[in-house]
Short mmCIF file of C-alpha atoms in Angstrom, two decimals:
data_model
loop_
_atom_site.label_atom_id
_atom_site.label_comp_id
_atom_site.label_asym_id
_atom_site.label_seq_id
_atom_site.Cartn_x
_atom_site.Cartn_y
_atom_site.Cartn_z
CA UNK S 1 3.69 -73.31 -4.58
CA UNK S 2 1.11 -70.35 -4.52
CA UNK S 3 2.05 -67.31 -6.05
CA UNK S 4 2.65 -63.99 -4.05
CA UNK S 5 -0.10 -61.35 -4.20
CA UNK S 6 0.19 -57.50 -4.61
CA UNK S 7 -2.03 -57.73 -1.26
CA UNK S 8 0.67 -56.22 1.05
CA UNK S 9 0.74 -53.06 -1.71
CA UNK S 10 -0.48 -49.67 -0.47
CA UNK S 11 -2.90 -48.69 -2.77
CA UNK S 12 -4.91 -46.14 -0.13
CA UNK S 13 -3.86 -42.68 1.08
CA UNK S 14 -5.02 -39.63 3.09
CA UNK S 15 -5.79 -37.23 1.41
CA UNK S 16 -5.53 -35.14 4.56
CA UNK S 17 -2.03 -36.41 6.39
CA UNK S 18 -1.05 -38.32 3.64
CA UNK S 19 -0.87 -41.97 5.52
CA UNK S 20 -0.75 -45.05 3.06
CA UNK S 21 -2.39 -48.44 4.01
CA UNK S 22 -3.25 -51.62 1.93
CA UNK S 23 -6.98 -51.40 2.30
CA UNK S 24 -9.76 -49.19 2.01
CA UNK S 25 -11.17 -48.10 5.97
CA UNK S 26 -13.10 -45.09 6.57
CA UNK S 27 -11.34 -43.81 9.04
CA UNK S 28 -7.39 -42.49 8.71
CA UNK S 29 -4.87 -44.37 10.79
CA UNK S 30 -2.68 -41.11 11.78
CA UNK S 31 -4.98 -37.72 12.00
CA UNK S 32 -8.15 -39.99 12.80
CA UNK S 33 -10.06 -37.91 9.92
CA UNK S 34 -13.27 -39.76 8.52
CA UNK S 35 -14.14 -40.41 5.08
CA UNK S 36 -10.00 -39.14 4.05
CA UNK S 37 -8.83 -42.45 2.48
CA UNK S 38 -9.03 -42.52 -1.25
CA UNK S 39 -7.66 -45.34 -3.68
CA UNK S 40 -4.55 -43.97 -5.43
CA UNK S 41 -4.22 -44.44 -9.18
CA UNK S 42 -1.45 -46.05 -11.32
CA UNK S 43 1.91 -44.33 -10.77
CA UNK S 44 1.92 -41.75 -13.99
CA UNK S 45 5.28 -41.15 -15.38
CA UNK S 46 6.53 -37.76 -15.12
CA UNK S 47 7.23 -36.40 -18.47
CA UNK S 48 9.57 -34.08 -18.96
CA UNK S 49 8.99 -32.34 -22.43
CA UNK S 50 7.61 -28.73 -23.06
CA UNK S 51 4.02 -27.89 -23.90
CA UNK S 52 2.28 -25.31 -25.12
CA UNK S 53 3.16 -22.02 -22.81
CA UNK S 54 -0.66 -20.49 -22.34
CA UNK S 55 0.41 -17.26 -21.27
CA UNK S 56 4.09 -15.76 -21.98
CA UNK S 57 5.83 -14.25 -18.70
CA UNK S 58 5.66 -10.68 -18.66
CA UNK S 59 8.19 -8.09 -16.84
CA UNK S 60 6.75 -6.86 -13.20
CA UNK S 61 6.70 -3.55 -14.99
CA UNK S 62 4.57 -4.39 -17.60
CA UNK S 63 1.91 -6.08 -15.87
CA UNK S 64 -1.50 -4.27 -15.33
CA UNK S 65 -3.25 -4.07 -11.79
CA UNK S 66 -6.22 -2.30 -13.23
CA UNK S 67 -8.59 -5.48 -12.56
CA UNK S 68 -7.37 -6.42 -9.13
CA UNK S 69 -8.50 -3.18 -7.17
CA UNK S 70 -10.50 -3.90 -4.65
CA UNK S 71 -14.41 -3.39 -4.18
CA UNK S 72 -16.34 -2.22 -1.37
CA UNK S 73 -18.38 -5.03 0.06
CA UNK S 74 -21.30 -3.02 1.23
CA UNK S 75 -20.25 -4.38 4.72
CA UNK S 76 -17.94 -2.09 6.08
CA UNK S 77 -16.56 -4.78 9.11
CA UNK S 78 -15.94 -7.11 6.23
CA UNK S 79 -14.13 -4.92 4.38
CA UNK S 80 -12.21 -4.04 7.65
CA UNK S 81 -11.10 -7.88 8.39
CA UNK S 82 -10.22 -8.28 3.93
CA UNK S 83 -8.28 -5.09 4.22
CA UNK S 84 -10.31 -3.26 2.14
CA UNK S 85 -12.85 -4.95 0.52
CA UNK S 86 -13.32 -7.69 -2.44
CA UNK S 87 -10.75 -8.50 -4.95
CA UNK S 88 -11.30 -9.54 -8.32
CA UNK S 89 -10.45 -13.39 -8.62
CA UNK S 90 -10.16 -13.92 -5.44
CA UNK S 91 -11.47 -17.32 -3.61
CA UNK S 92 -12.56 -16.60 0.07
CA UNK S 93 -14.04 -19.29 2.31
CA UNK S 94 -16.91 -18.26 5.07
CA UNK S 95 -16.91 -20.95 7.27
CA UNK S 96 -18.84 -21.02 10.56
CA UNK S 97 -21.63 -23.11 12.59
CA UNK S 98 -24.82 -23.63 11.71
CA UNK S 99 -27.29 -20.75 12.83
CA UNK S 100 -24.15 -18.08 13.14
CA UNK S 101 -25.55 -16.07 10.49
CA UNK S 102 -23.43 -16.72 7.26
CA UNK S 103 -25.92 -16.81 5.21
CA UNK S 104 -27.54 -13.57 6.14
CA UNK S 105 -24.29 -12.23 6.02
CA UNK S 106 -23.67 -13.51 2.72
CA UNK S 107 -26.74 -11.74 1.48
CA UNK S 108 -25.84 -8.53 2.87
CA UNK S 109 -23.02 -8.52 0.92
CA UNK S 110 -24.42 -9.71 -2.39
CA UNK S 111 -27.26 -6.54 -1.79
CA UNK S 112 -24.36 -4.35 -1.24
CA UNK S 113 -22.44 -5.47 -3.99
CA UNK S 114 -25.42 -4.91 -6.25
CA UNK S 115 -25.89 -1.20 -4.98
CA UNK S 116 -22.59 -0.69 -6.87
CA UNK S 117 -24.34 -1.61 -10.04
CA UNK S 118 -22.63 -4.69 -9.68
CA UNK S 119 -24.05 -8.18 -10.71
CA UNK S 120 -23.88 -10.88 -8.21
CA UNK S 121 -25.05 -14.10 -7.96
CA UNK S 122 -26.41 -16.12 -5.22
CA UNK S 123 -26.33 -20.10 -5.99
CA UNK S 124 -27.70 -22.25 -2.74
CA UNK S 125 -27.73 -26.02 -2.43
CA UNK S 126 -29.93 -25.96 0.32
CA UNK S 127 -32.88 -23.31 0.10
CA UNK S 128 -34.94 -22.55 -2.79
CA UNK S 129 -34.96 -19.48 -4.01
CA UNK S 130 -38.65 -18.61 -2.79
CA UNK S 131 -36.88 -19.20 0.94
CA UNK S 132 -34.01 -16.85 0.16
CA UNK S 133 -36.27 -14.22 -1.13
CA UNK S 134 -38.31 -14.83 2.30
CA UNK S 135 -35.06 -14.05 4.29
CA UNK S 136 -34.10 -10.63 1.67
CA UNK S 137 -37.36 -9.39 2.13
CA UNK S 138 -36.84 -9.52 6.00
CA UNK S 139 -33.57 -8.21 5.73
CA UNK S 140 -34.32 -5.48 3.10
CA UNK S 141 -31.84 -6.62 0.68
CA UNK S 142 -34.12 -6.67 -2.67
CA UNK S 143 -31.80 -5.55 -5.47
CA UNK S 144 -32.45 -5.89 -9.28
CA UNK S 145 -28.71 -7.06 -10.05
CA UNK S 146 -28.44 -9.81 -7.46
CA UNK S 147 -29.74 -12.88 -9.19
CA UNK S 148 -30.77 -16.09 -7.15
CA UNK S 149 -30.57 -19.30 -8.13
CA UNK S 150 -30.71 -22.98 -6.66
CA UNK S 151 -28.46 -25.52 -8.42
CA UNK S 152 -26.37 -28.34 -6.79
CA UNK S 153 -24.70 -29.72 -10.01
CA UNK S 154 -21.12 -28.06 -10.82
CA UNK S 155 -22.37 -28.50 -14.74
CA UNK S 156 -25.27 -26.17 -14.15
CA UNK S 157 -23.56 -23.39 -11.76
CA UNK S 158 -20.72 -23.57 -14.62
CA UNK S 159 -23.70 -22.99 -16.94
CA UNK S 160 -25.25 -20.05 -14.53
CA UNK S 161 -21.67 -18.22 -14.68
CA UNK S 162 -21.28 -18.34 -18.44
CA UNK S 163 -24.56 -17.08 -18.98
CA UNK S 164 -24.87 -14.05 -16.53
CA UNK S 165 -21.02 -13.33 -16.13
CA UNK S 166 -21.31 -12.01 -12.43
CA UNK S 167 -19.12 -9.87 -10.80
CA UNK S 168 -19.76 -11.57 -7.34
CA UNK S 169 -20.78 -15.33 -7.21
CA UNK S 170 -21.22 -16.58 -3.75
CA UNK S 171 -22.27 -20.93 -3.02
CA UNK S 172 -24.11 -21.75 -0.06
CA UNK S 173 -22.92 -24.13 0.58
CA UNK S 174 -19.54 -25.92 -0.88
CA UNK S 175 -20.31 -29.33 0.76
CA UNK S 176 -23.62 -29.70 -0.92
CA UNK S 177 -22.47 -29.24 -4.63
CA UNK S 178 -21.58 -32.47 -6.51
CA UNK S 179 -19.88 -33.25 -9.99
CA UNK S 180 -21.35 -36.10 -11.94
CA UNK S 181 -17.96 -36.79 -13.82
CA UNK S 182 -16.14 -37.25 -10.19
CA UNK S 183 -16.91 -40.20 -8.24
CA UNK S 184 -17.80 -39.83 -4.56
CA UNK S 185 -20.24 -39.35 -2.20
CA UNK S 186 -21.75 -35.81 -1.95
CA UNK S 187 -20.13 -33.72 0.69
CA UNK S 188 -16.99 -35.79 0.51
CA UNK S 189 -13.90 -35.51 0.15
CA UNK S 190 -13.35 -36.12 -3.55
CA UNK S 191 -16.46 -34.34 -4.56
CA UNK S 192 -15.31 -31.17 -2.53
CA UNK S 193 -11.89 -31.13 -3.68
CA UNK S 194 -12.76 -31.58 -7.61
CA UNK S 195 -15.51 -28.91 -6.74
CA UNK S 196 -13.52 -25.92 -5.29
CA UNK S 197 -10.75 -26.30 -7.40
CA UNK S 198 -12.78 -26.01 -10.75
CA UNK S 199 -14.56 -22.95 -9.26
CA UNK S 200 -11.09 -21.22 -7.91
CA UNK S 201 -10.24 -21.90 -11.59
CA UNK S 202 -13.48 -19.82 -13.27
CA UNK S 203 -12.85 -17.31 -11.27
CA UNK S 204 -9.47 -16.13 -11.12
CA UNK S 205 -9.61 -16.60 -15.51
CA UNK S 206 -12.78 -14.69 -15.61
CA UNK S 207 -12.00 -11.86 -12.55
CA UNK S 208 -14.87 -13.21 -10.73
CA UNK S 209 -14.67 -12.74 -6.72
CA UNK S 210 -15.77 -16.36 -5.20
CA UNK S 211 -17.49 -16.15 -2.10
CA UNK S 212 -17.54 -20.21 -0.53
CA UNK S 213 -19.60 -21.09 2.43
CA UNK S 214 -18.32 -24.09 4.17
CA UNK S 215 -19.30 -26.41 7.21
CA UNK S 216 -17.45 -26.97 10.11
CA UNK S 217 -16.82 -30.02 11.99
CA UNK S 218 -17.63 -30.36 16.26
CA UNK S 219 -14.29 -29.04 16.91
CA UNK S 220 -14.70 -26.12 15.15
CA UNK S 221 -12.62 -26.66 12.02
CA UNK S 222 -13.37 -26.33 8.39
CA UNK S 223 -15.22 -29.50 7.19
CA UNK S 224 -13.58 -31.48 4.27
CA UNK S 225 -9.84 -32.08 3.21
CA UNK S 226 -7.03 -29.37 4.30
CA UNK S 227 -6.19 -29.06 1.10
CA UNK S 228 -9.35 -26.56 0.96
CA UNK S 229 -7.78 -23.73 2.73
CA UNK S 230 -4.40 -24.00 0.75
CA UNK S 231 -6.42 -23.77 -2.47
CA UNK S 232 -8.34 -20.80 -1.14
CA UNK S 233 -7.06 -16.70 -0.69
CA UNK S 234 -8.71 -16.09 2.49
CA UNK S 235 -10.46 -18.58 4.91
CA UNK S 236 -13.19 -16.41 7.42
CA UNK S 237 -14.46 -17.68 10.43
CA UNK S 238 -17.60 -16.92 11.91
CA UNK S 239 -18.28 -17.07 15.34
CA UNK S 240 -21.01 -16.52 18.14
CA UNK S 241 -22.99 -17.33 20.74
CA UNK S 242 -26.72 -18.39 19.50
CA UNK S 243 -28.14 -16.93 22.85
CA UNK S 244 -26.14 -13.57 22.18
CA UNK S 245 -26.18 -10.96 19.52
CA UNK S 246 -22.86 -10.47 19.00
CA UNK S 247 -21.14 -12.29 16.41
CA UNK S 248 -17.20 -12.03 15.31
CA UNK S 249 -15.70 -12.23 11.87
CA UNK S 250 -11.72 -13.10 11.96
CA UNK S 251 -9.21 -14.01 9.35
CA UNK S 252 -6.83 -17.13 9.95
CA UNK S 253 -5.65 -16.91 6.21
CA UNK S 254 -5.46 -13.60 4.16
CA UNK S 255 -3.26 -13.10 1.09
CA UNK S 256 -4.59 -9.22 0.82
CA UNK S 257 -3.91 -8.26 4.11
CA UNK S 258 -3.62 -8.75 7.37
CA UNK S 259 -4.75 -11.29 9.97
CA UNK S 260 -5.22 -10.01 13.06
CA UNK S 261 -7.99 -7.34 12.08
CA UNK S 262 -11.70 -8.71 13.71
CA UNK S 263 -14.91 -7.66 12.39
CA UNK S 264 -18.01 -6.68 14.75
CA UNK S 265 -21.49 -7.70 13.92
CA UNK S 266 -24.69 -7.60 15.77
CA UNK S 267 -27.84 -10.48 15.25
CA UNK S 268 -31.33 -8.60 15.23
CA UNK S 269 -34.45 -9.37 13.63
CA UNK S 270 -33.59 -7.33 10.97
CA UNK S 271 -30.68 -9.23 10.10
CA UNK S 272 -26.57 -8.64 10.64
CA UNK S 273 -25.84 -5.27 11.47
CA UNK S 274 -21.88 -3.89 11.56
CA UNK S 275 -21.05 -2.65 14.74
CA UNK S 276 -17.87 -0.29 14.64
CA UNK S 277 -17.77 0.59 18.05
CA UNK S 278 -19.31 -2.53 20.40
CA UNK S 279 -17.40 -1.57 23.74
CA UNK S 280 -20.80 -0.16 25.03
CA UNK S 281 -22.08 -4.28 24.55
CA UNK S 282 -19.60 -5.78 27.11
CA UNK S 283 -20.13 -3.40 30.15
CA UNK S 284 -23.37 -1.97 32.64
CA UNK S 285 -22.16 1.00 33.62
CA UNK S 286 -23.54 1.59 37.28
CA UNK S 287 -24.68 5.13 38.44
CA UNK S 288 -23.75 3.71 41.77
CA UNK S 289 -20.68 1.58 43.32
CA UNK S 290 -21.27 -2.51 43.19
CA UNK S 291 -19.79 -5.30 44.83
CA UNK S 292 -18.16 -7.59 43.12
CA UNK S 293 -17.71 -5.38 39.44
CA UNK S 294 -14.31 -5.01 37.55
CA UNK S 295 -13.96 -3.27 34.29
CA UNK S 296 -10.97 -4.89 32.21
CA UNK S 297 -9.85 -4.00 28.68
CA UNK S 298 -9.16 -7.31 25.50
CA UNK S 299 -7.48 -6.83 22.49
CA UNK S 300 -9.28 -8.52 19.49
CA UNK S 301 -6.94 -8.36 16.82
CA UNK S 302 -6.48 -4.78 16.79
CA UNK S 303 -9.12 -3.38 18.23
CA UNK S 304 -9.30 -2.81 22.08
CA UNK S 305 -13.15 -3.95 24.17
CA UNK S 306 -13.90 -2.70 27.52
CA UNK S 307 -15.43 -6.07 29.25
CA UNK S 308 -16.74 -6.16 32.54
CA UNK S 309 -16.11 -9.14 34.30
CA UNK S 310 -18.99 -9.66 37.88
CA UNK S 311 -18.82 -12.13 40.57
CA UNK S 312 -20.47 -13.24 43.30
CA UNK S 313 -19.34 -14.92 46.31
CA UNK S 314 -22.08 -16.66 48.75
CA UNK S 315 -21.73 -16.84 52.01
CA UNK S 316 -19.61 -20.00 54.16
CA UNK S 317 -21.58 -23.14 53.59
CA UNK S 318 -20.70 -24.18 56.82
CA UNK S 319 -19.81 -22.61 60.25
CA UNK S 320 -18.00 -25.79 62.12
CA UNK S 321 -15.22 -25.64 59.76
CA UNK S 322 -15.73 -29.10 58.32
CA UNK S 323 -14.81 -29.47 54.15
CA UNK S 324 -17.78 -28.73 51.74
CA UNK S 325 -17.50 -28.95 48.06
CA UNK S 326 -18.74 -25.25 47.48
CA UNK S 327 -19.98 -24.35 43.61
CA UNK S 328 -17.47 -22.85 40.99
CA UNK S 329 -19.47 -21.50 37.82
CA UNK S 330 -18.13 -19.12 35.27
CA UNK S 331 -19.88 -17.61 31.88
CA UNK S 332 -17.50 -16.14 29.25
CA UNK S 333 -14.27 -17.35 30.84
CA UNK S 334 -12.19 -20.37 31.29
CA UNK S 335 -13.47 -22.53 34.08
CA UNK S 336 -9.83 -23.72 34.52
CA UNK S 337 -8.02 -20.31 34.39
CA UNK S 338 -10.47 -19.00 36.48
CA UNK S 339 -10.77 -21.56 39.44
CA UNK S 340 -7.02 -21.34 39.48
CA UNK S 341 -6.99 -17.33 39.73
CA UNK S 342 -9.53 -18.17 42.64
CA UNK S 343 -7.22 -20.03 44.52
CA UNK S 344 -4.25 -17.43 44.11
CA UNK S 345 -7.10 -14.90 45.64
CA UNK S 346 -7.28 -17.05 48.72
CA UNK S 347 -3.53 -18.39 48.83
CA UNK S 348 -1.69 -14.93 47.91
CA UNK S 349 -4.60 -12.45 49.28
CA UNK S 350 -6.00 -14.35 52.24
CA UNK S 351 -9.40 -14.07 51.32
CA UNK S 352 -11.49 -16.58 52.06
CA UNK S 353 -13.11 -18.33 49.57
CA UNK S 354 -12.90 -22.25 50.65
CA UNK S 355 -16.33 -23.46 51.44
CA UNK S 356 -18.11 -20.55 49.51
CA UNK S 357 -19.64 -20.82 46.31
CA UNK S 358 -18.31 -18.58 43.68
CA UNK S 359 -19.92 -17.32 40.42
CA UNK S 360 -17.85 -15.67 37.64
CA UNK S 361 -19.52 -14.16 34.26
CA UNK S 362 -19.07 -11.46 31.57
CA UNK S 363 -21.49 -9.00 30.91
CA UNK S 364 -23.37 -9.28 27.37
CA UNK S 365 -21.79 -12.88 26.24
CA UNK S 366 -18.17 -11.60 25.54
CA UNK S 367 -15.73 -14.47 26.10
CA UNK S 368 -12.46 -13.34 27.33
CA UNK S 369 -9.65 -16.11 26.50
CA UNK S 370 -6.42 -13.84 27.21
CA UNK S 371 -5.00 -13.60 30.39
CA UNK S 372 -5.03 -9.88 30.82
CA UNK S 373 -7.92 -10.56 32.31
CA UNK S 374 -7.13 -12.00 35.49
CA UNK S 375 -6.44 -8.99 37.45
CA UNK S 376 -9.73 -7.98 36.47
CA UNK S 377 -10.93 -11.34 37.96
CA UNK S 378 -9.49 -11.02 41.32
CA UNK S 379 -10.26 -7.53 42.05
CA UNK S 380 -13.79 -8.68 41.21
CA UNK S 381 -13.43 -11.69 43.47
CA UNK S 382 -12.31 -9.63 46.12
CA UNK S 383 -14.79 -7.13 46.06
CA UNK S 384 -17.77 -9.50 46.20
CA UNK S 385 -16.23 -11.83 49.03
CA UNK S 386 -15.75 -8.21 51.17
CA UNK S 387 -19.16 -6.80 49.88
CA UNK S 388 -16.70 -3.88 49.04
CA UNK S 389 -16.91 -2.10 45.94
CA UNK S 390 -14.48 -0.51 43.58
CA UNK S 391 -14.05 2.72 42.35
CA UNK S 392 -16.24 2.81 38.77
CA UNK S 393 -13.94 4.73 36.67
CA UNK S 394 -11.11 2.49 37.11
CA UNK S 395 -10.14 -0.60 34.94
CA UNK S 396 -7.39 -3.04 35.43
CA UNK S 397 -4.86 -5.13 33.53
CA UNK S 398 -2.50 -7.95 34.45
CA UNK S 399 -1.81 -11.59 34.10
CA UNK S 400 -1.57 -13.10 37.61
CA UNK S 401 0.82 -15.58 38.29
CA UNK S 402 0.65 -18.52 41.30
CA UNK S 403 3.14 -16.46 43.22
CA UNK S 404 0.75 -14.15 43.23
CA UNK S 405 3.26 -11.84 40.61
CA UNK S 406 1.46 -9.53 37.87
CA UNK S 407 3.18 -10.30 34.64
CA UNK S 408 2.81 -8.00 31.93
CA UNK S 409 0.85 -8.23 28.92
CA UNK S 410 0.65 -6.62 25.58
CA UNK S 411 -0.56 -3.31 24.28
CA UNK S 412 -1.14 -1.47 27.39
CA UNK S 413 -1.15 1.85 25.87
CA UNK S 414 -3.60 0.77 23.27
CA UNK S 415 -6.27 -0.54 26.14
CA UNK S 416 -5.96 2.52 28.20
CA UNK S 417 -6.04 4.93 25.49
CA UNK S 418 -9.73 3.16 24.17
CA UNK S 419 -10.47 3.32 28.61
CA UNK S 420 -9.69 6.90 28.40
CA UNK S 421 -11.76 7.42 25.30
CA UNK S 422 -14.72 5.83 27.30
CA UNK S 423 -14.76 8.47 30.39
CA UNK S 424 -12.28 6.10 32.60
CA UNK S 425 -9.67 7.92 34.42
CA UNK S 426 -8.01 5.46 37.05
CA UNK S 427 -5.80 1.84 36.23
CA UNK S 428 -4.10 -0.35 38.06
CA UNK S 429 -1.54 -2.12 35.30
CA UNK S 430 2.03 -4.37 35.73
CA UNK S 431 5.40 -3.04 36.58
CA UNK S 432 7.22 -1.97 34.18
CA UNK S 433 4.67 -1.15 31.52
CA UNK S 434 5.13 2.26 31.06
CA UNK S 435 1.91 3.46 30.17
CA UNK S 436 0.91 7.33 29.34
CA UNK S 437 -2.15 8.43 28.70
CA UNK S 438 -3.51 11.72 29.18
CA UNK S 439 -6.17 11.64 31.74
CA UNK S 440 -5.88 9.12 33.35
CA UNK S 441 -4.20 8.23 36.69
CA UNK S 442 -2.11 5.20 36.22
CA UNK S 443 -1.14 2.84 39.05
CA UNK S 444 1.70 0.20 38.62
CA UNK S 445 1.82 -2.88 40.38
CA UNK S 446 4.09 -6.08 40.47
CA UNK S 447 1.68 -7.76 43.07
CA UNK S 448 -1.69 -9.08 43.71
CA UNK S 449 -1.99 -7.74 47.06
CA UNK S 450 -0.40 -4.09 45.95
CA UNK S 451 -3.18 -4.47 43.77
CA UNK S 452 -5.78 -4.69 46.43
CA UNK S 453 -4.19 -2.64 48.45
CA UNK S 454 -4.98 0.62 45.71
CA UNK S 455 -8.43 -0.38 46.08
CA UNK S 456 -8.69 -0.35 49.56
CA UNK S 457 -9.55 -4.26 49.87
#
């Protein structure tokens, strides 16, 4: 009689969902994460007895907040999305795709940081220093206390900290630091986790702000175990178009403040400029009246863009009648949203758009995900398919239903009032939203073709 084996034990986990399985695979069973699945150690027994306390509690009354105000970044839309600037101590993760800009971003900061007579130090695992130098003298950010440095052994940056004692440390990037006394691959998740965690823990005992750059995966989420943005204060995302200038900074964790501020930037050869007023990016005004031109108004976060959505509708592909798959293109908006607001157009409207091709876009690489925007798309569609333009000093707000009902959206007051600010003086908005502004003329509307029907189409 053979004896039974512990084979049937589960002695691998997630590190990610947490699933347990008997064998080591590279790929996790439940969230499908690669490279999750780590070998879990002898159960330790939880002891129960009292060490030594390293810090007694204090009363709330007696505790000092002198080394926790916050420091200007140097980068005023960064200090706008932190709620105020940099905090002593505090971890923050960059995250973002390769090419956005975090790097030069990074570097603005770490210049502007050292304007305040303010050490900071720049570690990179992936440039030498003679390349970042390259990229500061391009940029103009050549300051005497920002100190460069390429290490990508934990034991060294540890080594770097002690001996400058920095105010700002910033590592470019997180994925490519390893610790020789962990086991694991560079990059994965073991390596990352034992990383960040002994960094986090320099910093917050020795007040330093920690500035990590991470990787993102093809879906657009932070590379490496969750557990990274529940060790972290504040996880950043980066985002932008490479064929546009405009690039977006927003918060989806921030224990200082809030998360629905968004930070402006513009790309230029001269590196990553803060843009506190982009409205003038997203529209073309036109001297005179165009076809096929709507102006609309998007909340990011808190702050209110005029975008100006354009289409053009081609004439019918056919004149016997018969069915032809006609072209449906859009740039900056949901294909999906979009081809369904087309066929409310047609359906609720009676506008003909069956058999013509149709092309939808935003002006200067905005992408507009909310649906407040689809009253802005079907005036536009309208106009174009008429060759009948609308008034320029109008702007319109809505979610359109398949009835062909506008539903109301949020902040109304808030979009018009930034519409106002930029010369407009007529918009069509949803029943019931009463909207004041001074100013401006303000039309409501509970249907798509009361809607046309202001305009005249």
């Amino acid at each position: 009689m053979t004896k039974k084996t512990s084979a049937n034990k589960e002695n691998f986990a997630c590190v990610e969902c947490g699933w347990k399985t008997a064998k080591w695979v590279g790929r996790c069973g439940e969230c499908q994460t690669w490279g999750s699945v780590i070998e879990l150690g002898a159960p330790k027994k939880l002891s129960l007895q009292a060490t030594e306390v390293t810090q007694l509690a204090k009363s709330i009354v007696e505790i000092s907040t002198e080394n926790a105000i916050t420091k200007s970044s140097g980068v005023s839309e960064l200090d706008r999305v932190l709620g105020g600037g940099l905090t002593p101590g505090a971890a923050i993760l960059l995250a973002g795709e390769p090419g956005v800009g975090k790097s030069t971003l990074l570097l603005e900061v770490a210049a502007g940081f050292a304007r305040q007579n303010l050490t900071s130090l720049y570690i990179s695992g992936e440039e030498s220093v003679a390349q970042i130098k390259i990229r500061a003298n391009r940029i103009k950010t050549i300051e005497k206390t920002l100190l460069l440095a390429s290490e990508s052994e934990l034991g060294a940056i540890i080594g770097q900290i002690e001996n400058i004692k920095p105010d700002l440390l910033i590592i470019d990037s997180i994925q490519t630091i390893t610790a020789n006394t962990v086991d694991g691959i560079v990059g994965g998740v073991v390596q990352v986790r034992e990383v960040v965690s002994a960094l986090i823990r320099i910093a917050k005992e020795k007040n330093i702000t920690l500035i990590l750059v991470g990787h993102v995966t093809k879906d657009g989420n932070v590379a490496g175990p969750r557990l990274l943005e529940h060790l972290v204060d504040v996880v950043l995302n980066f985002e932008g178009d490479r064929n546009s200038r405009l690039r977006f900074l927003r918060a989806t964790k921030n224990r200082f403040g809030a998360c629905d501020e968004v930070g402006c930037f513009g790309m230029n050869e001269n590196g990553i400029v803060s843009l506190t007023n982009p409205t003038g990016l997203f529209t073309s005004r036109h001297n005179n009246p165009v076809p096929g031109t709507c102006v609309t108004v998007t909340l990011e976060g808190k702050r209110s863009l005029l975008s100006e959505v354009q289409a053009l509708v081609g004439n019918p592909l056919s004149t016997s009648g018969e069915y032809i798959n006609a072209r449906r293109v859009t740039s900056g908006l949901d294909s999906s949203r979009t081809a369904m607001t087309l066929a409310v157009v047609e359906i609720r409207a009676g506008i003909k758009i069956t058999g013509r091709d149709v092309y939808v876009a935003t002006v200067g690489g905005m992408k507009i995900t909310e649906p407040s925007a689809d009253l802005a798309v079907c005036l536009a569609v309208a106009s174009a398919a008429k060759n009948l333009a609308l008034p320029t000093d109008l702007v319109a707000l809505g979610e359109v239903g398949l009835a062909g009902e506008i539903r109301k959206i949020t902040g109304v007051n808030t979009r018009l009032q930034e519409a106002a600010r930029q010369g407009f003086t007529k918009a069509i908005v949803p029943h019931g939203s009463d909207a004041k502004v001074k100013g401006m003329q303000i039309f409501e509307i509970s249907r798509l073709d009361q809607a046309l029907a202001k305009v005249a189409l």
